[in-house]
Amino acid sequence: MMGDRRDVVGDVNSNLIISHSTGDAQLDKAVWQWLTWDKNPKTKEQIENLLRNGRNKELRDRLCRRLTFGTAGLRSAMGAGFCRINDLTVIQSTQGMYKYLEKCFSDFKQRGFVVGYDTRGQATSSCSSPRLAKLTAAVLLSKGIPVYLFSRYVPTPFVPYAVQQLKAVAGVMITASHNRKEDNGYKVYWENGAQITSPHDKEILKCIEECVEPWDESWNENLVESSPLTRDPLQQICASYMEDIKKICYHRELNAKTSLKFVHTSFHGVGHDYVQLAFRAFGFQPPIPVPEQKDPDPDFSTVRCPNPEEGESVLELSLRLAEKEGAKVVVATDPDADRLAVAELQENGRWKVFTGNELAALFGWWMFTSWKKNRAKDADVKDVYMLATTVSSKILKAIAHKEGFHFEDTLPGFKWIGSRVKDLLDSGKEVLFAFEESIGFMCGTSVLDKDGVSAAVVIAEMATYLDTKNQTLAHQLTEIYKTYGYHISRTSYFLCYDPTTIKRIFERLRNFGSPNSYPSSCGAYSILDVRDVTIGYDSSQPNKKSVLPVSKNSQMITFTFQNGCVATLRTSGTEPKIKYYAEMCALPEQSDTAFLEEDLQKLIDALVEDFLEPSKNGLIWRSL
């Protein structure tokens, strides 16, 4: 460390560090590195102020932990520190990406790299998605890599779409999706157009740690303007995308003449322009935008959280506008437009906000019905697939069972869906639809990720078609359940900030009553099977091994009950949460919904009390 200090004796940073030494060699080194490497005056000043004020604990929190790859990338609060999203950590991450991609692709310099961004930003750290995208591009341009940098903000789905269309080796989207306004992220896509999965994430992290010091040219964001290797794919990708989604448009004539009106909110994010274009591509009049929410606003000034999944409370402005305009359907894209929420006005004058699982039932029915009506003569239903993450509704499984196509589930996270879909397509199969319960939908296979833009216009076409039959989305949902069996889901979570407590809860379930023994019942409800993907166990398989890949880094146990209920307990990859997902999967002849709902609720109560023990473990119930 002293050798490091002598190299910069006389430098303001060195004098500051020496005069305010923390007495902790690891921390002093981290402080020195930050103040030597960071060229952003605002984030540099944040660390200097903490050092001057003796805020050693906060310095340690910010500088002695590194960002790790979570859901296919990095996500954290913006601000100074090696564990936050900022200019320096984005440069470090991209240097690691370059090192890894250079190893993986001999033609990296021919094929290039895609960079997109949303509209997030934070004045206090001079951190914004456009700036972070420029720095990402600068690192790669400085090494002679062609960079397809979008000249304006785009929906997240445009990046994986562009990676495939342009045959790039990979891509990054700077976004924190629907997270709170303080956050930003760095989402990575592989050459197949899907989010990266293991081992790529771990290998990239290793490469990042091998080259943490910024290269001289990495800070040169002017390269974006001056380098002949910078390309703007915006017009080509937007035009191609809008043409491609027409493949899943089946009723253009109906769309053009419908009297139905739609309201769209883009939640202060990137969705407005692109959803307008998608509606036009399907022959619709564009939807009515919510004026207060249509333009990008990094402060998300009209919502207390920018997540349309939270339901009616955050859809207030769009619902009121719809009532005023006589619109019966509201579509809401989250800030980076990869998720979709939908609300429909009911005959009783109330709004129904559909859950992700309910929307999936509608999408699954619609995509299969449309395929059946329009399929080629030689198309075989046995080559057709739909997918869902394992914590999502099993409604597609019920439809597949009756209609003869294939259903598969994957580990939670669209990265698993995207990779599996690509494998299926490469082996000549046809994938119609895939989803995750947290309002993420993939209609068709133009984009191998969730896509709120295409989903918004598909649901509009579905509502238009149903309107010609004097039916609504809600009515059709009931018809689906009558045909394939009621599927009633409940999802919630507890906050738990103590990793030891979380581990203890799950270890207790693995040693319930005796070592290596899972519970055989929960309250009055008998358990048929247990699957534990954390250790790769599944009691329903002849060899007792889970078909889904082992996922050691997160806790996840699924219980299948005698009464048809399936319940999963799992930890979140990005937040201090224990989530539960419970679904009653009834047979078509079980039509007493009141009984099914009551039975599901009793089971959830038992699951929470007996397995999670919230009072004993100090768990905090979900607060909205």
XYZ file of N, CA and C in Angstrom, residues 310-540:
693
model
N -47.793 -3.838 -9.399
C -48.413 -3.540 -8.102
C -49.918 -3.285 -8.219
N -50.447 -3.205 -9.453
C -51.895 -3.212 -9.632
C -52.570 -1.854 -9.641
N -53.831 -1.870 -9.188
C -54.708 -0.704 -9.358
C -54.148 0.566 -8.735
N -53.437 0.436 -7.610
C -52.949 1.632 -6.915
C -51.983 2.443 -7.774
N -51.175 1.773 -8.602
C -50.222 2.515 -9.436
C -50.771 2.789 -10.844
N -51.942 2.228 -11.154
C -52.568 2.455 -12.462
C -53.628 3.565 -12.419
N -53.711 4.230 -11.283
C -54.772 5.216 -11.030
C -54.983 6.189 -12.197
N -53.930 6.842 -12.658
C -54.065 7.857 -13.715
C -54.600 7.258 -15.009
N -54.132 6.078 -15.370
C -54.583 5.465 -16.623
C -56.041 5.015 -16.542
N -56.456 4.521 -15.382
C -57.847 4.079 -15.228
C -58.810 5.269 -15.287
N -58.414 6.365 -14.635
C -59.281 7.564 -14.665
C -59.381 8.131 -16.085
N -58.251 8.134 -16.810
C -58.269 8.623 -18.192
C -59.143 7.728 -19.066
N -59.055 6.424 -18.866
C -59.856 5.479 -19.648
C -61.347 5.723 -19.419
N -61.730 5.980 -18.166
C -63.144 6.262 -17.873
C -63.601 7.533 -18.590
N -62.740 8.519 -18.572
C -63.060 9.803 -19.218
C -63.182 9.648 -20.738
N -62.314 8.797 -21.324
C -62.277 8.644 -22.781
C -63.190 7.535 -23.306
N -63.819 6.785 -22.389
C -64.669 5.672 -22.823
C -63.860 4.487 -23.342
N -62.660 4.310 -22.809
C -61.811 3.167 -23.191
C -62.039 2.026 -22.211
N -62.161 0.805 -22.738
C -62.458 -0.343 -21.869
C -61.221 -1.139 -21.468
N -60.112 -0.909 -22.167
C -58.900 -1.689 -21.877
C -57.719 -0.739 -21.677
N -56.969 -0.979 -20.601
C -55.752 -0.221 -20.311
C -54.565 -1.166 -20.420
N -53.530 -0.748 -21.171
C -52.289 -1.515 -21.212
C -51.186 -0.649 -20.608
N -50.374 -1.245 -19.750
C -49.307 -0.504 -19.062
C -47.998 -1.231 -19.258
N -47.027 -0.552 -19.876
C -45.685 -1.126 -19.981
C -44.835 -0.558 -18.859
N -43.943 -1.372 -18.304
C -43.068 -0.869 -17.242
C -41.999 0.046 -17.859
N -41.145 0.697 -17.054
C -40.262 1.738 -17.597
C -39.347 1.315 -18.745
N -38.933 0.038 -18.798
C -38.101 -0.369 -19.941
C -38.888 -1.194 -20.950
N -40.218 -1.238 -20.757
C -41.164 -1.819 -21.728
C -40.951 -3.301 -22.009
N -40.458 -4.055 -21.023
C -40.370 -5.503 -21.246
C -41.480 -6.260 -20.515
N -42.244 -5.575 -19.667
C -43.369 -6.216 -18.976
C -44.663 -5.499 -19.330
N -45.778 -6.208 -19.113
C -47.083 -5.638 -19.468
C -48.125 -5.931 -18.396
N -48.815 -4.877 -17.952
C -50.001 -5.045 -17.098
C -51.231 -4.663 -17.924
N -52.359 -5.301 -17.613
C -53.599 -5.063 -18.359
C -54.763 -4.935 -17.386
N -55.615 -3.941 -17.639
C -56.855 -3.778 -16.856
C -58.021 -3.661 -17.826
N -59.176 -4.185 -17.415
C -60.364 -4.138 -18.267
C -61.568 -3.686 -17.443
N -62.363 -2.790 -18.017
C -63.574 -2.308 -17.345
C -64.647 -3.398 -17.383
N -65.205 -3.713 -16.216
C -66.217 -4.773 -16.112
C -67.635 -4.184 -16.169
N -68.609 -5.075 -16.360
C -70.008 -4.618 -16.477
C -70.489 -3.898 -15.222
N -69.913 -4.240 -14.072
C -70.326 -3.594 -12.809
C -69.663 -2.227 -12.597
N -68.888 -1.791 -13.618
C -68.252 -0.475 -13.518
C -66.899 -0.493 -12.819
N -66.484 -1.670 -12.346
C -65.166 -1.772 -11.700
C -64.128 -2.240 -12.705
N -62.865 -1.977 -12.358
C -61.773 -2.426 -13.209
C -61.215 -3.748 -12.696
N -60.953 -4.659 -13.621
C -60.239 -5.891 -13.266
C -58.801 -5.747 -13.754
N -57.860 -5.780 -12.816
C -56.437 -5.798 -13.187
C -56.008 -7.261 -13.182
N -55.652 -7.761 -14.340
C -55.305 -9.177 -14.468
C -53.941 -9.465 -13.842
N -53.828 -10.625 -13.242
C -52.512 -11.061 -12.749
C -51.697 -11.578 -13.947
N -50.407 -11.758 -13.725
C -49.560 -12.322 -14.775
C -50.009 -13.708 -15.189
N -50.444 -14.503 -14.226
C -50.908 -15.857 -14.537
C -52.212 -15.846 -15.327
N -53.110 -14.912 -15.001
C -54.375 -14.804 -15.750
C -54.113 -14.363 -17.192
N -53.224 -13.394 -17.350
C -52.885 -12.946 -18.706
C -52.251 -14.083 -19.503
N -51.436 -14.900 -18.836
C -50.792 -16.025 -19.520
C -51.830 -17.028 -20.023
N -52.886 -17.243 -19.247
C -53.967 -18.138 -19.693
C -54.582 -17.599 -20.983
N -54.825 -16.282 -21.006
C -55.404 -15.650 -22.200
C -54.441 -15.726 -23.389
N -53.173 -15.357 -23.155
C -52.182 -15.394 -24.234
C -51.999 -16.818 -24.766
N -51.913 -17.794 -23.843
C -51.717 -19.179 -24.259
C -52.865 -19.671 -25.127
N -54.093 -19.396 -24.666
C -55.288 -19.767 -25.448
C -55.266 -19.087 -26.823
N -54.967 -17.811 -26.834
C -55.007 -17.022 -28.067
C -53.928 -17.478 -29.060
N -52.717 -17.670 -28.596
C -51.627 -18.043 -29.505
C -51.851 -19.444 -30.080
N -52.408 -20.354 -29.259
C -52.663 -21.700 -29.780
C -53.841 -21.690 -30.747
N -54.929 -21.010 -30.386
C -56.108 -20.917 -31.263
C -55.719 -20.295 -32.607
N -54.925 -19.241 -32.560
C -54.502 -18.558 -33.794
C -53.605 -19.468 -34.628
N -52.712 -20.213 -33.957
C -51.852 -21.159 -34.677
C -52.697 -22.223 -35.378
N -53.694 -22.741 -34.659
C -54.533 -23.826 -35.187
C -55.295 -23.362 -36.432
N -55.801 -22.122 -36.382
C -56.583 -21.597 -37.514
C -55.707 -21.283 -38.725
N -54.444 -20.950 -38.470
C -53.584 -20.452 -39.555
C -52.429 -21.386 -39.904
N -52.408 -22.564 -39.316
C -51.223 -23.423 -39.495
C -51.130 -23.967 -40.924
N -49.908 -24.274 -41.299
C -49.678 -24.922 -42.589
C -50.215 -26.354 -42.520
N -50.527 -26.919 -43.693
C -51.132 -28.259 -43.733
C -50.253 -29.318 -43.078
N -48.937 -29.168 -43.228
C -48.040 -30.205 -42.694
C -47.571 -29.906 -41.263
N -48.105 -28.844 -40.659
C -47.691 -28.498 -39.286
C -48.244 -29.521 -38.299
N -47.385 -30.022 -37.441
C -47.769 -31.064 -36.486
C -47.817 -30.477 -35.075
N -48.932 -30.667 -34.397
C -49.095 -30.129 -33.042
C -48.030 -30.683 -32.092
N -47.496 -31.853 -32.436
C -46.464 -32.465 -31.568
C -45.139 -31.710 -31.627
N -44.989 -30.810 -32.605
C -43.769 -29.992 -32.699
C -43.956 -28.608 -32.063
N -45.114 -28.393 -31.445
C -45.432 -27.079 -30.870
C -45.135 -27.075 -29.365
N -44.567 -25.966 -28.887
C -44.176 -25.846 -27.475
C -44.663 -24.533 -26.876
N -44.941 -24.582 -25.577
C -45.073 -23.386 -24.757
C -44.272 -23.618 -23.483
N -43.779 -22.504 -22.905
C -42.922 -22.626 -21.718
C -43.348 -21.634 -20.641
N -42.998 -21.970 -19.411
C -43.213 -21.049 -18.284
C -42.165 -21.343 -17.229
N -41.873 -20.349 -16.415
C -40.987 -20.613 -15.285
C -41.743 -21.456 -14.265
N -41.011 -22.204 -13.477
C -41.637 -23.208 -12.614
C -42.482 -22.618 -11.487
N -42.292 -21.327 -11.159
C -43.114 -20.706 -10.117
C -44.361 -20.038 -10.718
N -44.535 -20.177 -12.023
C -45.692 -19.585 -12.698
C -46.833 -20.588 -12.779
N -47.998 -20.107 -13.203
C -49.184 -20.958 -13.292
C -48.950 -22.166 -14.190
N -49.618 -23.262 -13.843
C -49.547 -24.486 -14.650
C -50.686 -24.542 -15.671
N -51.339 -23.413 -15.947
C -52.464 -23.407 -16.889
C -52.023 -23.851 -18.282
N -50.831 -23.463 -18.722
C -50.368 -23.882 -20.054
C -50.184 -25.393 -20.109
N -49.772 -25.973 -18.990
C -49.610 -27.437 -18.916
C -50.965 -28.116 -19.119
N -52.011 -27.530 -18.509
C -53.364 -28.093 -18.650
C -53.861 -27.966 -20.093
N -53.599 -26.810 -20.715
C -54.015 -26.621 -22.115
C -53.256 -27.586 -23.015
N -51.933 -27.702 -22.778
C -51.098 -28.596 -23.590
C -51.573 -30.045 -23.481
N -51.919 -30.460 -22.264
C -52.369 -31.831 -22.018
C -53.612 -32.149 -22.853
N -54.519 -31.189 -22.945
C -55.778 -31.417 -23.674
C -55.608 -31.250 -25.182
N -54.724 -30.342 -25.602
C -54.631 -29.999 -27.030
C -53.516 -30.748 -27.761
N -52.612 -31.380 -27.015
C -51.619 -32.233 -27.671
C -50.272 -31.605 -27.964
N -50.070 -30.346 -27.546
C -48.727 -29.774 -27.746
C -47.884 -29.978 -26.485
N -46.638 -29.519 -26.514
C -45.714 -29.750 -25.396
C -45.653 -28.529 -24.483
N -45.553 -28.807 -23.193
C -45.306 -27.745 -22.217
C -44.037 -28.088 -21.449
N -43.200 -27.073 -21.215
C -42.000 -27.267 -20.381
C -41.913 -26.142 -19.366
N -41.399 -26.473 -18.182
C -41.094 -25.375 -17.261
C -39.582 -25.256 -17.082
N -39.175 -24.064 -16.634
C -37.753 -23.768 -16.456
C -37.547 -23.189 -15.060
N -36.299 -23.015 -14.695
C -36.002 -22.284 -13.469
C -36.537 -20.856 -13.583
N -36.790 -20.176 -12.445
C -37.272 -18.788 -12.509
C -36.276 -17.879 -13.234
N -36.804 -16.949 -14.000
C -35.947 -16.016 -14.741
C -36.041 -16.268 -16.235
N -36.229 -15.180 -16.998
C -36.411 -15.338 -18.445
C -35.138 -15.792 -19.152
N -33.984 -15.703 -18.464
C -32.749 -16.178 -19.101
C -32.854 -17.664 -19.419
N -33.534 -18.414 -18.542
C -33.670 -19.850 -18.767
C -34.645 -20.123 -19.908
N -35.722 -19.337 -19.970
C -36.698 -19.500 -21.046
C -36.046 -19.194 -22.392
N -35.350 -18.041 -22.474
C -34.743 -17.630 -23.743
C -33.790 -18.678 -24.297
N -32.931 -19.203 -23.433
C -31.952 -20.213 -23.872
C -32.634 -21.496 -24.335
N -33.645 -21.922 -23.588
C -34.354 -23.155 -23.951
C -35.133 -22.987 -25.257
N -35.759 -21.822 -25.428
C -36.506 -21.561 -26.670
C -35.554 -21.630 -27.867
N -34.367 -21.029 -27.723
C -33.394 -21.071 -28.830
C -33.027 -22.509 -29.168
N -32.817 -23.340 -28.158
C -32.502 -24.757 -28.390
C -33.634 -25.448 -29.155
N -34.874 -25.179 -28.742
C -36.030 -25.797 -29.401
C -36.141 -25.346 -30.859
N -35.953 -24.051 -31.088
C -36.025 -23.531 -32.465
C -34.938 -24.155 -33.332
N -33.735 -24.290 -32.764
C -32.620 -24.865 -33.512
C -32.846 -26.339 -33.852
N -33.708 -27.003 -33.068
C -34.001 -28.417 -33.366
C -35.302 -28.568 -34.158
N -35.768 -27.474 -34.768
C -36.910 -27.547 -35.683
C -38.277 -27.478 -35.029
N -38.332 -27.141 -33.745
C -39.627 -27.044 -33.058
C -40.216 -25.633 -33.221
N -41.498 -25.513 -32.916
C -42.184 -24.220 -33.007
C -42.625 -23.798 -31.611
N -42.220 -22.631 -31.184
C -42.593 -22.122 -29.858
C -43.572 -20.968 -30.044
N -44.753 -21.101 -29.450
C -45.803 -20.099 -29.648
C -45.783 -19.018 -28.575
N -45.445 -19.421 -27.343
C -45.619 -18.481 -26.228
C -44.816 -18.967 -25.025
N -44.332 -18.011 -24.232
C -43.660 -18.334 -22.967
C -43.896 -17.182 -21.999
N -43.846 -17.487 -20.690
C -44.119 -16.407 -19.732
C -43.533 -16.696 -18.366
N -43.437 -15.616 -17.565
C -43.198 -15.745 -16.126
C -44.299 -14.959 -15.418
N -44.670 -15.391 -14.233
C -45.855 -14.840 -13.570
C -45.748 -13.349 -13.272
N -44.521 -12.815 -13.190
C -44.364 -11.392 -12.886
C -44.528 -10.542 -14.157
N -45.651 -10.725 -14.815
C -46.134 -10.030 -16.030
C -45.089 -9.925 -17.143
N -44.329 -11.018 -17.348
C -43.367 -11.078 -18.446
C -43.831 -12.080 -19.496
N -44.028 -11.602 -20.749
C -44.629 -12.443 -21.793
C -43.808 -12.397 -23.082
N -43.691 -13.557 -23.718
C -43.012 -13.671 -25.004
C -43.987 -14.278 -26.001
N -44.558 -13.437 -26.872
C -45.496 -13.899 -27.904
C -44.726 -14.064 -29.207
N -44.679 -15.294 -29.733
C -43.844 -15.532 -30.899
C -42.383 -15.604 -30.486
N -41.491 -15.661 -31.482
C -40.063 -15.851 -31.159
C -39.151 -14.832 -31.835
N -39.703 -13.671 -32.193
C -38.843 -12.623 -32.758
C -37.846 -12.140 -31.709
N -38.311 -12.052 -30.466
C -37.458 -11.653 -29.334
C -37.413 -12.817 -28.350
N -36.215 -13.239 -27.972
C -36.103 -14.366 -27.031
C -36.000 -13.847 -25.592
N -36.914 -12.979 -25.252
C -36.985 -12.392 -23.921
C -38.401 -11.873 -23.750
N -38.736 -11.482 -22.534
C -40.066 -10.903 -22.343
C -40.148 -9.569 -23.085
N -41.341 -9.265 -23.592
C -41.489 -8.094 -24.462
C -42.867 -7.466 -24.255
N -42.884 -6.314 -23.568
C -44.149 -5.640 -23.286
C -44.748 -4.948 -24.487
N -43.933 -4.607 -25.474
C -44.439 -3.890 -26.655
C -45.303 -4.816 -27.504
N -44.770 -5.984 -27.871
C -45.557 -6.923 -28.674
C -46.732 -7.475 -27.867
N -46.528 -7.713 -26.574
C -47.620 -8.239 -25.745
C -48.786 -7.250 -25.680
N -48.481 -5.942 -25.637
C -49.543 -4.914 -25.553
C -50.442 -4.958 -26.772
N -49.835 -5.125 -27.951
C -50.638 -5.079 -29.174
C -51.345 -6.416 -29.424
N -50.764 -7.510 -28.945
C -51.438 -8.813 -29.055
C -52.691 -8.836 -28.176
N -52.580 -8.295 -26.952
C -53.762 -8.285 -26.073
C -54.842 -7.368 -26.648
N -54.431 -6.286 -27.326
C -55.402 -5.389 -27.961
C -56.143 -6.117 -29.086
N -55.397 -6.887 -29.874
C -56.051 -7.651 -30.951
C -56.991 -8.708 -30.371
N -56.575 -9.353 -29.302
C -57.422 -10.351 -28.647
C -58.725 -9.716 -28.154
N -58.606 -8.564 -27.496
C -59.800 -7.854 -26.990
C -60.711 -7.433 -28.139
N -60.106 -7.016 -29.253
C -60.878 -6.602 -30.437
C -61.649 -7.771 -31.024
N -60.981 -8.906 -31.170
C -61.634 -10.110 -31.692
C -62.786 -10.536 -30.779
N -62.527 -10.569 -29.468
C -63.564 -10.982 -28.517
C -64.748 -10.019 -28.543
N -64.474 -8.728 -28.751
C -65.530 -7.716 -28.802
C -66.511 -7.992 -29.945
N -66.003 -8.552 -31.057
C -66.909 -8.887 -32.181
C -67.834 -10.050 -31.813
N -67.471 -10.783 -30.773
C -68.319 -11.895 -30.285
C -69.109 -11.477 -29.039
N -69.095 -10.164 -28.767
C -69.738 -9.623 -27.552
C -69.176 -10.240 -26.275
N -67.866 -10.507 -26.290
C -67.201 -11.072 -25.119
C -66.085 -10.133 -24.665
N -65.663 -10.343 -23.435
C -64.569 -9.547 -22.880
C -63.395 -10.475 -22.542
N -62.285 -9.896 -22.206
C -61.126 -10.696 -21.768
C -61.480 -11.500 -20.514
N -62.173 -10.853 -19.568
C -62.541 -11.531 -18.314
C -63.468 -12.714 -18.581
N -64.421 -12.511 -19.505
C -65.340 -13.594 -19.854
C -64.577 -14.755 -20.479
N -63.655 -14.445 -21.379
C -62.874 -15.489 -22.041
C -61.994 -16.243 -21.040
N -61.475 -15.536 -20.055
C -60.661 -16.192 -19.026
C -61.480 -17.261 -18.307
N -62.729 -16.927 -17.984
C -63.616 -17.902 -17.332
C -63.847 -19.104 -18.239
N -64.028 -18.858 -19.532
C -64.237 -19.956 -20.493
C -63.012 -20.879 -20.548
N -61.836 -20.271 -20.501
C -60.592 -21.072 -20.504
C -60.556 -21.977 -19.281
N -60.892 -21.417 -18.112
C -60.882 -22.211 -16.878
C -61.938 -23.311 -16.902
N -63.097 -23.003 -17.494
C -64.150 -24.034 -17.589
C -63.686 -25.197 -18.468
N -62.929 -24.871 -19.520
C -62.475 -25.891 -20.471
C -61.292 -26.692 -19.943
N -60.332 -26.004 -19.319
C -59.064 -26.646 -18.969
C -58.849 -26.816 -17.463
N -59.776 -26.320 -16.662
C -59.647 -26.428 -15.212
C -59.254 -25.104 -14.579
N -59.903 -24.790 -13.473
C -59.593 -23.534 -12.776
C -58.172 -23.581 -12.211
N -57.456 -22.492 -12.416
C -56.109 -22.336 -11.861
C -56.099 -21.028 -11.083
N -56.090 -21.159 -9.764
C -56.191 -19.971 -8.903
C -54.864 -19.800 -8.173
N -54.238 -18.643 -8.371
C -52.884 -18.421 -7.840
C -52.867 -17.340 -6.777
N -51.945 -17.492 -5.848
C -51.661 -16.439 -4.864
C -50.139 -16.356 -4.710
N -49.633 -15.150 -4.799
C -48.188 -14.935 -4.664
C -47.953 -13.782 -3.708
N -47.002 -13.936 -2.815
C -46.639 -12.822 -1.940
C -45.226 -13.067 -1.413
N -44.795 -12.217 -0.482
C -43.437 -12.388 0.036
C -43.296 -11.814 1.436
N -42.246 -12.250 2.100
C -41.812 -11.684 3.382
C -40.429 -11.086 3.180
N -40.161 -9.982 3.856
C -38.818 -9.402 3.859
C -38.015 -10.049 4.984
N -36.775 -10.397 4.678
C -35.879 -10.933 5.702
C -34.466 -10.469 5.384
N -33.911 -9.657 6.266
C -32.604 -9.052 6.011
C -31.445 -9.865 6.598
N -31.767 -11.026 7.167
C -30.725 -11.844 7.798
C -30.532 -13.145 7.028
N -29.442 -13.273 6.253
C -29.203 -14.490 5.464
C -29.159 -15.764 6.310
N -28.707 -15.640 7.558
C -28.636 -16.827 8.440
C -30.037 -17.359 8.729
N -30.969 -16.441 8.986
C -32.360 -16.845 9.243
C -32.947 -17.539 8.015
N -32.712 -16.978 6.850
C -33.229 -17.579 5.611
C -32.702 -19.000 5.459
N -31.394 -19.156 5.659
C -30.778 -20.490 5.514
C -31.386 -21.466 6.528
N -31.599 -20.983 7.758
C -32.157 -21.840 8.813
C -33.571 -22.318 8.445
N -34.384 -21.423 7.881
C -35.766 -21.781 7.498
C -35.754 -22.924 6.490
N -34.890 -22.812 5.477
C -34.877 -23.836 4.423
C -34.198 -25.128 4.890
N -33.178 -25.014 5.739
C -32.531 -26.226 6.256
C -33.487 -27.017 7.154
N -34.340 -26.293 7.874
C -35.345 -26.964 8.713
C -36.280 -27.808 7.837
N -36.658 -27.289 6.655
C -37.556 -28.021 5.765
C -36.874 -29.262 5.178
N -35.541 -29.200 5.055
C -34.788 -30.356 4.524
C -34.527 -31.412 5.603
N -34.708 -31.021 6.844
C -34.472 -31.942 7.976
C -35.661 -31.842 8.921
N -36.837 -32.106 8.381
C -38.098 -31.873 9.084
C -38.432 -33.077 9.963
N -38.179 -32.945 11.245
C -38.451 -34.082 12.144
C -37.254 -34.996 12.279
N -36.593 -35.277 11.147
C -35.386 -36.109 11.197
C -34.451 -35.682 10.058
N -33.165 -36.037 10.134
C -32.209 -35.599 9.105
C -32.592 -36.065 7.697
N -32.363 -35.192 6.696
C -32.642 -35.491 5.278
C -34.061 -35.986 5.042
N -34.990 -35.327 5.721
C -36.391 -35.750 5.611
C -37.277 -34.511 5.446
N -38.051 -34.489 4.377
C -38.942 -33.352 4.108
C -40.307 -33.591 4.749
N -41.076 -32.536 5.008
C -42.401 -32.733 5.609
C -43.323 -33.558 4.710
N -44.156 -34.373 5.323
C -45.116 -35.191 4.554
C -46.496 -34.548 4.527
N -46.661 -33.500 5.331
C -47.935 -32.766 5.322
C -47.685 -31.340 5.800
N -48.683 -30.502 5.551
C -48.629 -29.109 6.014
C -50.012 -28.801 6.568
N -50.100 -28.658 7.878
C -51.420 -28.530 8.485
C -52.225 -29.782 8.180
N -53.430 -29.591 7.619
C -54.291 -30.736 7.299
C -54.031 -31.285 5.898
N -53.048 -30.732 5.195
C -52.879 -31.059 3.774
C -51.689 -31.991 3.535
N -51.980 -33.132 2.901
C -50.939 -34.131 2.614
C -50.090 -33.701 1.425
N -48.791 -33.961 1.543
C -47.851 -33.630 0.466
C -47.546 -34.886 -0.333
N -47.743 -34.791 -1.670
C -47.452 -35.924 -2.549
C -45.977 -35.979 -2.919
N -45.436 -34.808 -3.344
C -44.059 -34.775 -3.832
C -43.355 -33.500 -3.393
N -42.034 -33.595 -3.296
C -41.197 -32.440 -2.958
C -40.075 -32.343 -3.988
N -39.859 -31.126 -4.500
C -38.711 -30.873 -5.377
C -37.870 -29.759 -4.761
N -36.582 -29.993 -4.642
C -35.671 -29.023 -4.030
C -34.533 -28.773 -5.022
N -34.658 -27.722 -5.855
C -33.639 -27.509 -6.899
C -32.334 -26.954 -6.335
N -32.368 -26.487 -5.084
C -31.114 -26.022 -4.468
C -30.118 -27.171 -4.349
N -30.628 -28.366 -4.067
C -29.730 -29.527 -3.949
C -29.964 -30.572 -5.055
N -30.948 -30.323 -5.934
C -31.173 -31.228 -7.066
C -31.994 -32.461 -6.751
N -32.905 -32.349 -5.749
C -33.726 -33.496 -5.323
C -35.153 -33.356 -5.860
N -35.757 -34.473 -6.293
C -37.168 -34.472 -6.703
C -37.755 -35.847 -6.411
N -38.647 -35.910 -5.424
C -39.197 -37.204 -5.000
C -40.102 -37.830 -6.064
N -40.565 -37.034 -7.058
C -41.469 -37.574 -8.081
C -40.718 -38.320 -9.185
